[in-house]
PDB file of C-alpha atoms in Angstrom:
ATOM      1  CA  MET A   1      23.060  -0.371 -91.002  1.00  0.00           C
ATOM      2  CA  LYS A   2      19.288   0.008 -90.781  1.00  0.00           C
ATOM      3  CA  ILE A   3      17.740  -1.232 -87.562  1.00  0.00           C
ATOM      4  CA  VAL A   4      14.092  -1.483 -86.603  1.00  0.00           C
ATOM      5  CA  GLY A   5      12.672  -2.818 -83.382  1.00  0.00           C
ATOM      6  CA  ILE A   6      10.077  -2.898 -80.657  1.00  0.00           C
ATOM      7  CA  CYS A   7      10.298  -2.121 -76.948  1.00  0.00           C
ATOM      8  CA  ALA A   8       7.661  -3.441 -74.561  1.00  0.00           C
ATOM      9  CA  CYS A   9       7.974  -4.057 -70.815  1.00  0.00           C
ATOM     10  CA  THR A  10       5.542  -5.868 -68.526  1.00  0.00           C
ATOM     11  CA  SER A  11       3.711  -2.883 -67.095  1.00  0.00           C
ATOM     12  CA  GLY A  12       4.151  -0.814 -70.245  1.00  0.00           C
ATOM     13  CA  ILE A  13       4.535   2.384 -68.284  1.00  0.00           C
ATOM     14  CA  ALA A  14       8.136   3.467 -67.930  1.00  0.00           C
ATOM     15  CA  HIS A  15      10.858   1.019 -68.905  1.00  0.00           C
ATOM     16  CA  THR A  16       9.412   0.528 -72.386  1.00  0.00           C
ATOM     17  CA  TYR A  17      10.313   4.144 -73.061  1.00  0.00           C
ATOM     18  CA  ILE A  18      13.624   4.094 -71.222  1.00  0.00           C
ATOM     19  CA  SER A  19      14.808   1.129 -73.269  1.00  0.00           C
ATOM     20  CA  ARG A  20      13.738   2.868 -76.501  1.00  0.00           C
ATOM     21  CA  GLU A  21      15.708   5.995 -75.604  1.00  0.00           C
ATOM     22  CA  LYS A  22      18.788   3.938 -74.812  1.00  0.00           C
ATOM     23  CA  LEU A  23      18.607   1.897 -78.035  1.00  0.00           C
ATOM     24  CA  VAL A  24      17.952   4.874 -80.299  1.00  0.00           C
ATOM     25  CA  SER A  25      20.778   6.866 -78.795  1.00  0.00           C
ATOM     26  CA  ALA A  26      23.212   3.918 -78.881  1.00  0.00           C
ATOM     27  CA  GLY A  27      22.278   3.139 -82.495  1.00  0.00           C
ATOM     28  CA  GLN A  28      22.666   6.722 -83.663  1.00  0.00           C
ATOM     29  CA  LYS A  29      25.953   7.046 -81.830  1.00  0.00           C
ATOM     30  CA  ARG A  30      27.341   4.246 -83.968  1.00  0.00           C
ATOM     31  CA  GLY A  31      26.024   5.822 -87.146  1.00  0.00           C
ATOM     32  CA  HIS A  32      23.036   3.568 -87.791  1.00  0.00           C
ATOM     33  CA  THR A  33      19.524   4.444 -88.876  1.00  0.00           C
ATOM     34  CA  ILE A  34      17.326   3.147 -86.091  1.00  0.00           C
ATOM     35  CA  SER A  35      13.554   3.198 -85.620  1.00  0.00           C
ATOM     36  CA  ILE A  36      12.040   1.732 -82.492  1.00  0.00           C
ATOM     37  CA  GLU A  37       8.345   1.267 -81.870  1.00  0.00           C
ATOM     38  CA  THR A  38       6.958   1.251 -78.335  1.00  0.00           C
ATOM     39  CA  GLN A  39       4.079  -0.981 -77.302  1.00  0.00           C
ATOM     40  CA  GLY A  40       2.938   0.299 -73.916  1.00  0.00           C
ATOM     41  CA  THR A  41      -0.238   0.556 -71.914  1.00  0.00           C
ATOM     42  CA  ILE A  42      -1.167   3.657 -73.893  1.00  0.00           C
ATOM     43  CA  GLY A  43      -0.825   1.663 -77.086  1.00  0.00           C
ATOM     44  CA  THR A  44       1.633   1.724 -79.948  1.00  0.00           C
ATOM     45  CA  GLU A  45       3.776   4.788 -80.528  1.00  0.00           C
ATOM     46  CA  PHE A  46       6.558   5.548 -82.995  1.00  0.00           C
ATOM     47  CA  GLU A  47       4.927   2.874 -85.166  1.00  0.00           C
ATOM     48  CA  LEU A  48       7.268   1.281 -87.697  1.00  0.00           C
ATOM     49  CA  THR A  49       6.300   1.863 -91.314  1.00  0.00           C
ATOM     50  CA  PRO A  50       6.232  -1.036 -93.794  1.00  0.00           C
ATOM     51  CA  THR A  51       9.057   0.718 -95.700  1.00  0.00           C
ATOM     52  CA  GLU A  52      11.231   0.955 -92.588  1.00  0.00           C
ATOM     53  CA  ILE A  53      10.720  -2.731 -91.929  1.00  0.00           C
ATOM     54  CA  GLU A  54      11.284  -3.642 -95.570  1.00  0.00           C
ATOM     55  CA  GLN A  55      14.595  -1.767 -95.659  1.00  0.00           C
ATOM     56  CA  ALA A  56      15.835  -2.942 -92.270  1.00  0.00           C
ATOM     57  CA  ASP A  57      18.942  -5.088 -92.072  1.00  0.00           C
ATOM     58  CA  ILE A  58      18.024  -6.419 -88.662  1.00  0.00           C
ATOM     59  CA  VAL A  59      15.201  -6.386 -86.114  1.00  0.00           C
ATOM     60  CA  ILE A  60      15.771  -5.900 -82.400  1.00  0.00           C
ATOM     61  CA  LEU A  61      12.990  -6.838 -79.984  1.00  0.00           C
ATOM     62  CA  ALA A  62      13.595  -5.570 -76.445  1.00  0.00           C
ATOM     63  CA  VAL A  63      10.526  -7.130 -74.897  1.00  0.00           C
ATOM     64  CA  ASP A  64       9.398  -8.730 -71.647  1.00  0.00           C
ATOM     65  CA  ILE A  65       6.041  -9.727 -73.076  1.00  0.00           C
ATOM     66  CA  LYS A  66       4.962 -11.518 -76.217  1.00  0.00           C
ATOM     67  CA  VAL A  67       4.714  -9.253 -79.243  1.00  0.00           C
ATOM     68  CA  SER A  68       3.620 -10.137 -82.741  1.00  0.00           C
ATOM     69  CA  GLU A  69       6.532 -10.833 -85.047  1.00  0.00           C
ATOM     70  CA  ASP A  70       4.378 -11.266 -88.172  1.00  0.00           C
ATOM     71  CA  ARG A  71       5.671  -8.068 -89.737  1.00  0.00           C
ATOM     72  CA  PHE A  72       9.261  -9.317 -89.545  1.00  0.00           C
ATOM     73  CA  LYS A  73       8.910 -12.547 -91.511  1.00  0.00           C
ATOM     74  CA  GLY A  74      12.126 -13.351 -93.340  1.00  0.00           C
ATOM     75  CA  LYS A  75      14.118 -10.843 -91.300  1.00  0.00           C
ATOM     76  CA  LYS A  76      16.915 -11.539 -88.877  1.00  0.00           C
ATOM     77  CA  VAL A  77      15.383 -10.979 -85.437  1.00  0.00           C
ATOM     78  CA  VAL A  78      17.313 -10.588 -82.175  1.00  0.00           C
ATOM     79  CA  LYS A  79      15.255 -10.747 -78.994  1.00  0.00           C
ATOM     80  CA  VAL A  80      16.336  -9.595 -75.519  1.00  0.00           C
ATOM     81  CA  PRO A  81      14.569  -8.513 -72.311  1.00  0.00           C
ATOM     82  CA  THR A  82      14.170  -4.732 -71.857  1.00  0.00           C
ATOM     83  CA  HIS A  83      16.644  -4.662 -68.974  1.00  0.00           C
ATOM     84  CA  ILE A  84      19.411  -5.761 -71.338  1.00  0.00           C
ATOM     85  CA  ALA A  85      18.618  -2.852 -73.644  1.00  0.00           C
ATOM     86  CA  ILE A  86      18.694  -0.503 -70.655  1.00  0.00           C
ATOM     87  CA  LYS A  87      21.801  -2.029 -69.165  1.00  0.00           C
ATOM     88  CA  ALA A  88      23.919  -2.566 -72.259  1.00  0.00           C
ATOM     89  CA  ALA A  89      22.477  -0.726 -75.272  1.00  0.00           C
ATOM     90  CA  ASN A  90      25.896  -0.041 -76.782  1.00  0.00           C
ATOM     91  CA  GLN A  91      27.035  -3.645 -76.554  1.00  0.00           C
ATOM     92  CA  LEU A  92      23.696  -4.774 -77.944  1.00  0.00           C
ATOM     93  CA  ILE A  93      24.097  -2.557 -81.010  1.00  0.00           C
ATOM     94  CA  GLU A  94      27.624  -3.903 -81.485  1.00  0.00           C
ATOM     95  CA  LYS A  95      26.236  -7.413 -81.271  1.00  0.00           C
ATOM     96  CA  LEU A  96      23.687  -6.571 -83.975  1.00  0.00           C
ATOM     97  CA  GLU A  97      26.515  -5.350 -86.187  1.00  0.00           C
ATOM     98  CA  GLY A  98      28.143  -8.757 -85.804  1.00  0.00           C
ATOM     99  CA  GLU A  99      24.910 -10.559 -86.675  1.00  0.00           C
ATOM    100  CA  ILE A 100      24.628  -9.359 -90.251  1.00  0.00           C
TER     101      ILE A 100
ATOM    102  CA  MET B   1      -4.123  20.241 -63.584  1.00  0.00           C
ATOM    103  CA  GLU B   2      -4.503  17.714 -60.829  1.00  0.00           C
ATOM    104  CA  ASN B   3      -2.432  15.084 -62.586  1.00  0.00           C
ATOM    105  CA  LYS B   4       0.660  17.204 -62.423  1.00  0.00           C
ATOM    106  CA  LEU B   5       3.213  16.849 -59.714  1.00  0.00           C
ATOM    107  CA  SER B   6       2.585  19.093 -56.727  1.00  0.00           C
ATOM    108  CA  LYS B   7       4.990  20.232 -54.036  1.00  0.00           C
ATOM    109  CA  HIS B   8       3.526  17.610 -51.733  1.00  0.00           C
ATOM    110  CA  ASN B   9       4.766  14.888 -54.058  1.00  0.00           C
ATOM    111  CA  ILE B  10       8.392  15.889 -53.690  1.00  0.00           C
ATOM    112  CA  HIS B  11      10.106  13.977 -50.938  1.00  0.00           C
ATOM    113  CA  PHE B  12      13.551  14.794 -49.565  1.00  0.00           C
ATOM    114  CA  ILE B  13      15.077  11.967 -47.575  1.00  0.00           C
ATOM    115  CA  GLU B  14      17.799  12.735 -45.078  1.00  0.00           C
ATOM    116  CA  GLU B  15      17.842   9.345 -43.364  1.00  0.00           C
ATOM    117  CA  HIS B  16      20.491   6.997 -44.662  1.00  0.00           C
ATOM    118  CA  CYS B  17      18.894   4.089 -46.505  1.00  0.00           C
ATOM    119  CA  ASN B  18      21.339   1.222 -46.358  1.00  0.00           C
ATOM    120  CA  SER B  19      19.181  -0.971 -48.580  1.00  0.00           C
ATOM    121  CA  ARG B  20      16.487  -0.767 -51.202  1.00  0.00           C
ATOM    122  CA  GLU B  21      14.064  -2.287 -48.688  1.00  0.00           C
ATOM    123  CA  VAL B  22      14.647   0.528 -46.186  1.00  0.00           C
ATOM    124  CA  PHE B  23      14.129   3.025 -48.973  1.00  0.00           C
ATOM    125  CA  PHE B  24      10.899   1.321 -50.113  1.00  0.00           C
ATOM    126  CA  ASN B  25       9.662   1.365 -46.548  1.00  0.00           C
ATOM    127  CA  LEU B  26      10.257   5.093 -46.251  1.00  0.00           C
ATOM    128  CA  ILE B  27       8.662   5.998 -49.549  1.00  0.00           C
ATOM    129  CA  SER B  28       5.746   3.609 -49.000  1.00  0.00           C
ATOM    130  CA  ASN B  29       4.977   5.376 -45.733  1.00  0.00           C
ATOM    131  CA  PHE B  30       5.263   8.755 -47.416  1.00  0.00           C
ATOM    132  CA  ILE B  31       2.972   7.724 -50.286  1.00  0.00           C
ATOM    133  CA  GLY B  32       0.536   5.851 -48.040  1.00  0.00           C
ATOM    134  CA  ASP B  33       0.182   8.975 -45.974  1.00  0.00           C
ATOM    135  CA  LYS B  34      -0.385  11.265 -48.982  1.00  0.00           C
ATOM    136  CA  LEU B  35      -2.866   8.979 -50.718  1.00  0.00           C
ATOM    137  CA  ASN B  36      -4.460   7.614 -47.592  1.00  0.00           C
ATOM    138  CA  ILE B  37      -3.744   4.004 -48.459  1.00  0.00           C
ATOM    139  CA  ASP B  38      -2.028   1.165 -46.625  1.00  0.00           C
ATOM    140  CA  PRO B  39       1.758   1.625 -46.944  1.00  0.00           C
ATOM    141  CA  LYS B  40       2.207  -2.156 -46.789  1.00  0.00           C
ATOM    142  CA  ARG B  41       0.291  -2.493 -50.044  1.00  0.00           C
ATOM    143  CA  VAL B  42       2.445   0.153 -51.666  1.00  0.00           C
ATOM    144  CA  TYR B  43       5.588  -1.596 -50.456  1.00  0.00           C
ATOM    145  CA  LYS B  44       4.383  -4.927 -51.753  1.00  0.00           C
ATOM    146  CA  GLY B  45       3.529  -3.389 -55.108  1.00  0.00           C
ATOM    147  CA  PHE B  46       7.053  -2.019 -55.452  1.00  0.00           C
ATOM    148  CA  GLU B  47       8.603  -5.335 -54.455  1.00  0.00           C
ATOM    149  CA  LEU B  48       6.440  -7.254 -56.918  1.00  0.00           C
ATOM    150  CA  ARG B  49       7.642  -5.109 -59.781  1.00  0.00           C
ATOM    151  CA  GLU B  50      11.240  -5.224 -58.577  1.00  0.00           C
ATOM    152  CA  ALA B  51      11.107  -9.021 -58.558  1.00  0.00           C
ATOM    153  CA  GLU B  52      10.537  -8.946 -62.327  1.00  0.00           C
ATOM    154  CA  SER B  53      13.573  -6.800 -62.943  1.00  0.00           C
ATOM    155  CA  CYS B  54      15.387  -3.992 -61.206  1.00  0.00           C
ATOM    156  CA  THR B  55      13.790  -0.601 -61.909  1.00  0.00           C
ATOM    157  CA  ALA B  56      17.049   1.302 -61.569  1.00  0.00           C
ATOM    158  CA  ILE B  57      17.931   2.728 -64.956  1.00  0.00           C
ATOM    159  CA  GLY B  58      21.570   3.613 -64.285  1.00  0.00           C
ATOM    160  CA  SER B  59      23.404   6.857 -63.508  1.00  0.00           C
ATOM    161  CA  GLY B  60      21.801   6.975 -60.051  1.00  0.00           C
ATOM    162  CA  PHE B  61      18.140   7.009 -61.136  1.00  0.00           C
ATOM    163  CA  ALA B  62      15.297   4.577 -60.528  1.00  0.00           C
ATOM    164  CA  ILE B  63      11.614   4.349 -61.418  1.00  0.00           C
ATOM    165  CA  PRO B  64       9.959   1.972 -58.965  1.00  0.00           C
ATOM    166  CA  HIS B  65       6.269   1.418 -59.585  1.00  0.00           C
ATOM    167  CA  ALA B  66       3.292  -0.257 -58.027  1.00  0.00           C
ATOM    168  CA  ILE B  67      -0.002  -1.131 -59.658  1.00  0.00           C
ATOM    169  CA  LEU B  68      -2.745  -0.850 -57.056  1.00  0.00           C
ATOM    170  CA  SER B  69      -6.464  -1.469 -57.076  1.00  0.00           C
ATOM    171  CA  GLU B  70      -7.193   0.978 -54.259  1.00  0.00           C
ATOM    172  CA  VAL B  71      -6.335   4.125 -56.188  1.00  0.00           C
ATOM    173  CA  SER B  72      -8.554   5.512 -58.909  1.00  0.00           C
ATOM    174  CA  GLU B  73      -5.936   7.817 -60.416  1.00  0.00           C
ATOM    175  CA  SER B  74      -2.237   7.397 -61.097  1.00  0.00           C
ATOM    176  CA  TYR B  75       0.366   9.402 -59.239  1.00  0.00           C
ATOM    177  CA  VAL B  76       4.001  10.400 -59.576  1.00  0.00           C
ATOM    178  CA  PHE B  77       6.314  11.107 -56.637  1.00  0.00           C
ATOM    179  CA  LEU B  78       9.857  12.386 -56.713  1.00  0.00           C
ATOM    180  CA  HIS B  79      12.204  11.138 -53.978  1.00  0.00           C
ATOM    181  CA  ILE B  80      15.618  12.655 -53.498  1.00  0.00           C
ATOM    182  CA  VAL B  81      18.018  11.097 -51.025  1.00  0.00           C
ATOM    183  CA  ASP B  82      21.102  12.639 -49.464  1.00  0.00           C
ATOM    184  CA  LYS B  83      23.072   9.424 -49.440  1.00  0.00           C
ATOM    185  CA  GLY B  84      22.912   7.083 -52.421  1.00  0.00           C
ATOM    186  CA  ILE B  85      21.092   3.769 -52.049  1.00  0.00           C
ATOM    187  CA  ASP B  86      22.593   0.442 -53.014  1.00  0.00           C
ATOM    188  CA  TYR B  87      19.684  -0.408 -55.297  1.00  0.00           C
ATOM    189  CA  GLY B  88      21.163  -3.257 -57.289  1.00  0.00           C
ATOM    190  CA  ALA B  89      21.545  -1.113 -60.397  1.00  0.00           C
ATOM    191  CA  TYR B  90      23.400  -2.680 -63.321  1.00  0.00           C
ATOM    192  CA  ASP B  91      26.043   0.051 -63.237  1.00  0.00           C
ATOM    193  CA  ASP B  92      26.389  -0.243 -59.437  1.00  0.00           C
ATOM    194  CA  GLU B  93      25.726   3.478 -59.215  1.00  0.00           C
ATOM    195  CA  PRO B  94      23.961   4.277 -55.910  1.00  0.00           C
ATOM    196  CA  VAL B  95      20.480   5.684 -56.553  1.00  0.00           C
ATOM    197  CA  THR B  96      19.930   9.249 -55.369  1.00  0.00           C
ATOM    198  CA  VAL B  97      16.859  10.229 -57.383  1.00  0.00           C
ATOM    199  CA  ALA B  98      13.753   8.081 -57.799  1.00  0.00           C
ATOM    200  CA  PHE B  99      10.457   8.744 -59.505  1.00  0.00           C
ATOM    201  CA  SER B 100       7.894   6.421 -58.008  1.00  0.00           C
ATOM    202  CA  LEU B 101       4.712   5.674 -59.892  1.00  0.00           C
ATOM    203  CA  ILE B 102       1.473   4.549 -58.356  1.00  0.00           C
ATOM    204  CA  ILE B 103      -0.651   3.208 -61.163  1.00  0.00           C
ATOM    205  CA  ALA B 104      -4.392   2.708 -60.846  1.00  0.00           C
ATOM    206  CA  GLU B 105      -5.127  -0.870 -61.759  1.00  0.00           C
ATOM    207  CA  ASN B 106      -8.593  -0.283 -63.094  1.00  0.00           C
ATOM    208  CA  ASN B 107      -8.429   3.179 -64.517  1.00  0.00           C
ATOM    209  CA  TYR B 108      -5.809   3.794 -67.116  1.00  0.00           C
ATOM    210  CA  ASN B 109      -5.982   7.527 -67.675  1.00  0.00           C
ATOM    211  CA  GLU B 110      -4.303   7.782 -71.040  1.00  0.00           C
ATOM    212  CA  LYS B 111      -3.253  11.391 -70.713  1.00  0.00           C
ATOM    213  CA  HIS B 112      -1.613  10.751 -67.377  1.00  0.00           C
ATOM    214  CA  LEU B 113       0.171   7.652 -68.615  1.00  0.00           C
ATOM    215  CA  ARG B 114       1.499   9.704 -71.502  1.00  0.00           C
ATOM    216  CA  GLN B 115       2.897  12.195 -69.010  1.00  0.00           C
ATOM    217  CA  ILE B 116       4.544   9.380 -67.082  1.00  0.00           C
ATOM    218  CA  SER B 117       6.125   7.913 -70.200  1.00  0.00           C
ATOM    219  CA  SER B 118       7.248  11.395 -71.134  1.00  0.00           C
ATOM    220  CA  ILE B 119       8.905  11.798 -67.730  1.00  0.00           C
ATOM    221  CA  ALA B 120      10.663   8.462 -68.250  1.00  0.00           C
ATOM    222  CA  ARG B 121      11.904   9.524 -71.687  1.00  0.00           C
ATOM    223  CA  SER B 122      13.034  12.939 -70.474  1.00  0.00           C
ATOM    224  CA  LEU B 123      14.958  11.263 -67.694  1.00  0.00           C
ATOM    225  CA  MET B 124      17.441  10.104 -70.314  1.00  0.00           C
ATOM    226  CA  ASN B 125      18.448  13.694 -71.025  1.00  0.00           C
ATOM    227  CA  GLU B 126      21.807  14.468 -69.440  1.00  0.00           C
ATOM    228  CA  ASP B 127      20.989  18.086 -68.580  1.00  0.00           C
ATOM    229  CA  THR B 128      17.815  16.930 -66.864  1.00  0.00           C
ATOM    230  CA  GLN B 129      19.782  14.311 -64.944  1.00  0.00           C
ATOM    231  CA  ARG B 130      22.288  16.890 -63.768  1.00  0.00           C
ATOM    232  CA  THR B 131      19.574  19.273 -62.577  1.00  0.00           C
ATOM    233  CA  LEU B 132      17.696  16.540 -60.727  1.00  0.00           C
ATOM    234  CA  LYS B 133      20.859  15.576 -58.890  1.00  0.00           C
ATOM    235  CA  THR B 134      21.815  19.070 -57.833  1.00  0.00           C
ATOM    236  CA  GLU B 135      18.699  21.241 -57.637  1.00  0.00           C
ATOM    237  CA  ARG B 136      17.124  21.387 -54.185  1.00  0.00           C
ATOM    238  CA  ASP B 137      14.682  24.238 -54.657  1.00  0.00           C
ATOM    239  CA  VAL B 138      11.201  22.720 -54.636  1.00  0.00           C
ATOM    240  CA  ASP B 139       9.695  25.222 -57.066  1.00  0.00           C
ATOM    241  CA  LYS B 140      12.453  24.722 -59.599  1.00  0.00           C
ATOM    242  CA  LEU B 141      12.226  20.930 -59.290  1.00  0.00           C
ATOM    243  CA  LEU B 142       8.490  21.125 -59.736  1.00  0.00           C
ATOM    244  CA  LYS B 143       8.842  23.211 -62.863  1.00  0.00           C
ATOM    245  CA  LEU B 144      11.416  20.801 -64.289  1.00  0.00           C
ATOM    246  CA  VAL B 145       9.324  17.713 -63.629  1.00  0.00           C
ATOM    247  CA  ASN B 146       6.216  19.237 -65.104  1.00  0.00           C
ATOM    248  CA  GLU B 147       8.189  20.177 -68.216  1.00  0.00           C
ATOM    249  CA  MET B 148       9.467  16.601 -68.383  1.00  0.00           C
ATOM    250  CA  GLY B 149       5.864  15.416 -68.377  1.00  0.00           C
ATOM    251  CA  ASP B 150       4.945  17.786 -71.204  1.00  0.00           C
ATOM    252  CA  ASN B 151       7.588  16.503 -73.560  1.00  0.00           C
ATOM    253  CA  LEU B 152       5.026  14.504 -75.490  1.00  0.00           C
TER     254      LEU B 152
END
């Protein structure tokens, strides 16, 4: 499965990046291709490419703040707070598998 | 470089902290003393962030942070406790290692924030976690943390 997503926490300093690490590692562990963009105080990193988004089967947003979802029009989007991604990344990936 | 962690920012705690509040009190006093700011403000900053969601990230680690207007730079402190703290972590694992972040409200130094995010990312590495939990030599800890911050 191809997964794309965004992580963004309220202060955009630490947990944005922790949740990305957890999601990427959980996704890879279950054999998926996963690309996660971070939107932090220092700006956007690991930016998703239009091709990645185009090819994605599902979009995961682990966000505590509002992020633009314009790029994901027509895609299945699952949204959770960052602490869920940190707490239960594996279960979250399994849930995504069940969504498509 | 001044942004990097110095020996003075490493804090070994022998007192038993039987709650997160006791721990925050101790580290707020430590930080207040180092940065010459009111520890009560530091404490309140930590609590404010904690109220949003718990900053423990599992496996015995936490990253509490406070955004303060009275500092003009951002700082990282490493706190290592002898006895694990009941921090309210999702995995119920008592916290023994915490990186606390004091973030300048009005001066986002991009390079420093990149180092902080790099430390957060590196903290997910299992070898790094093991070393942080067992290493007690200040110089070696310092070297490790500064490498964590360089993993950009």
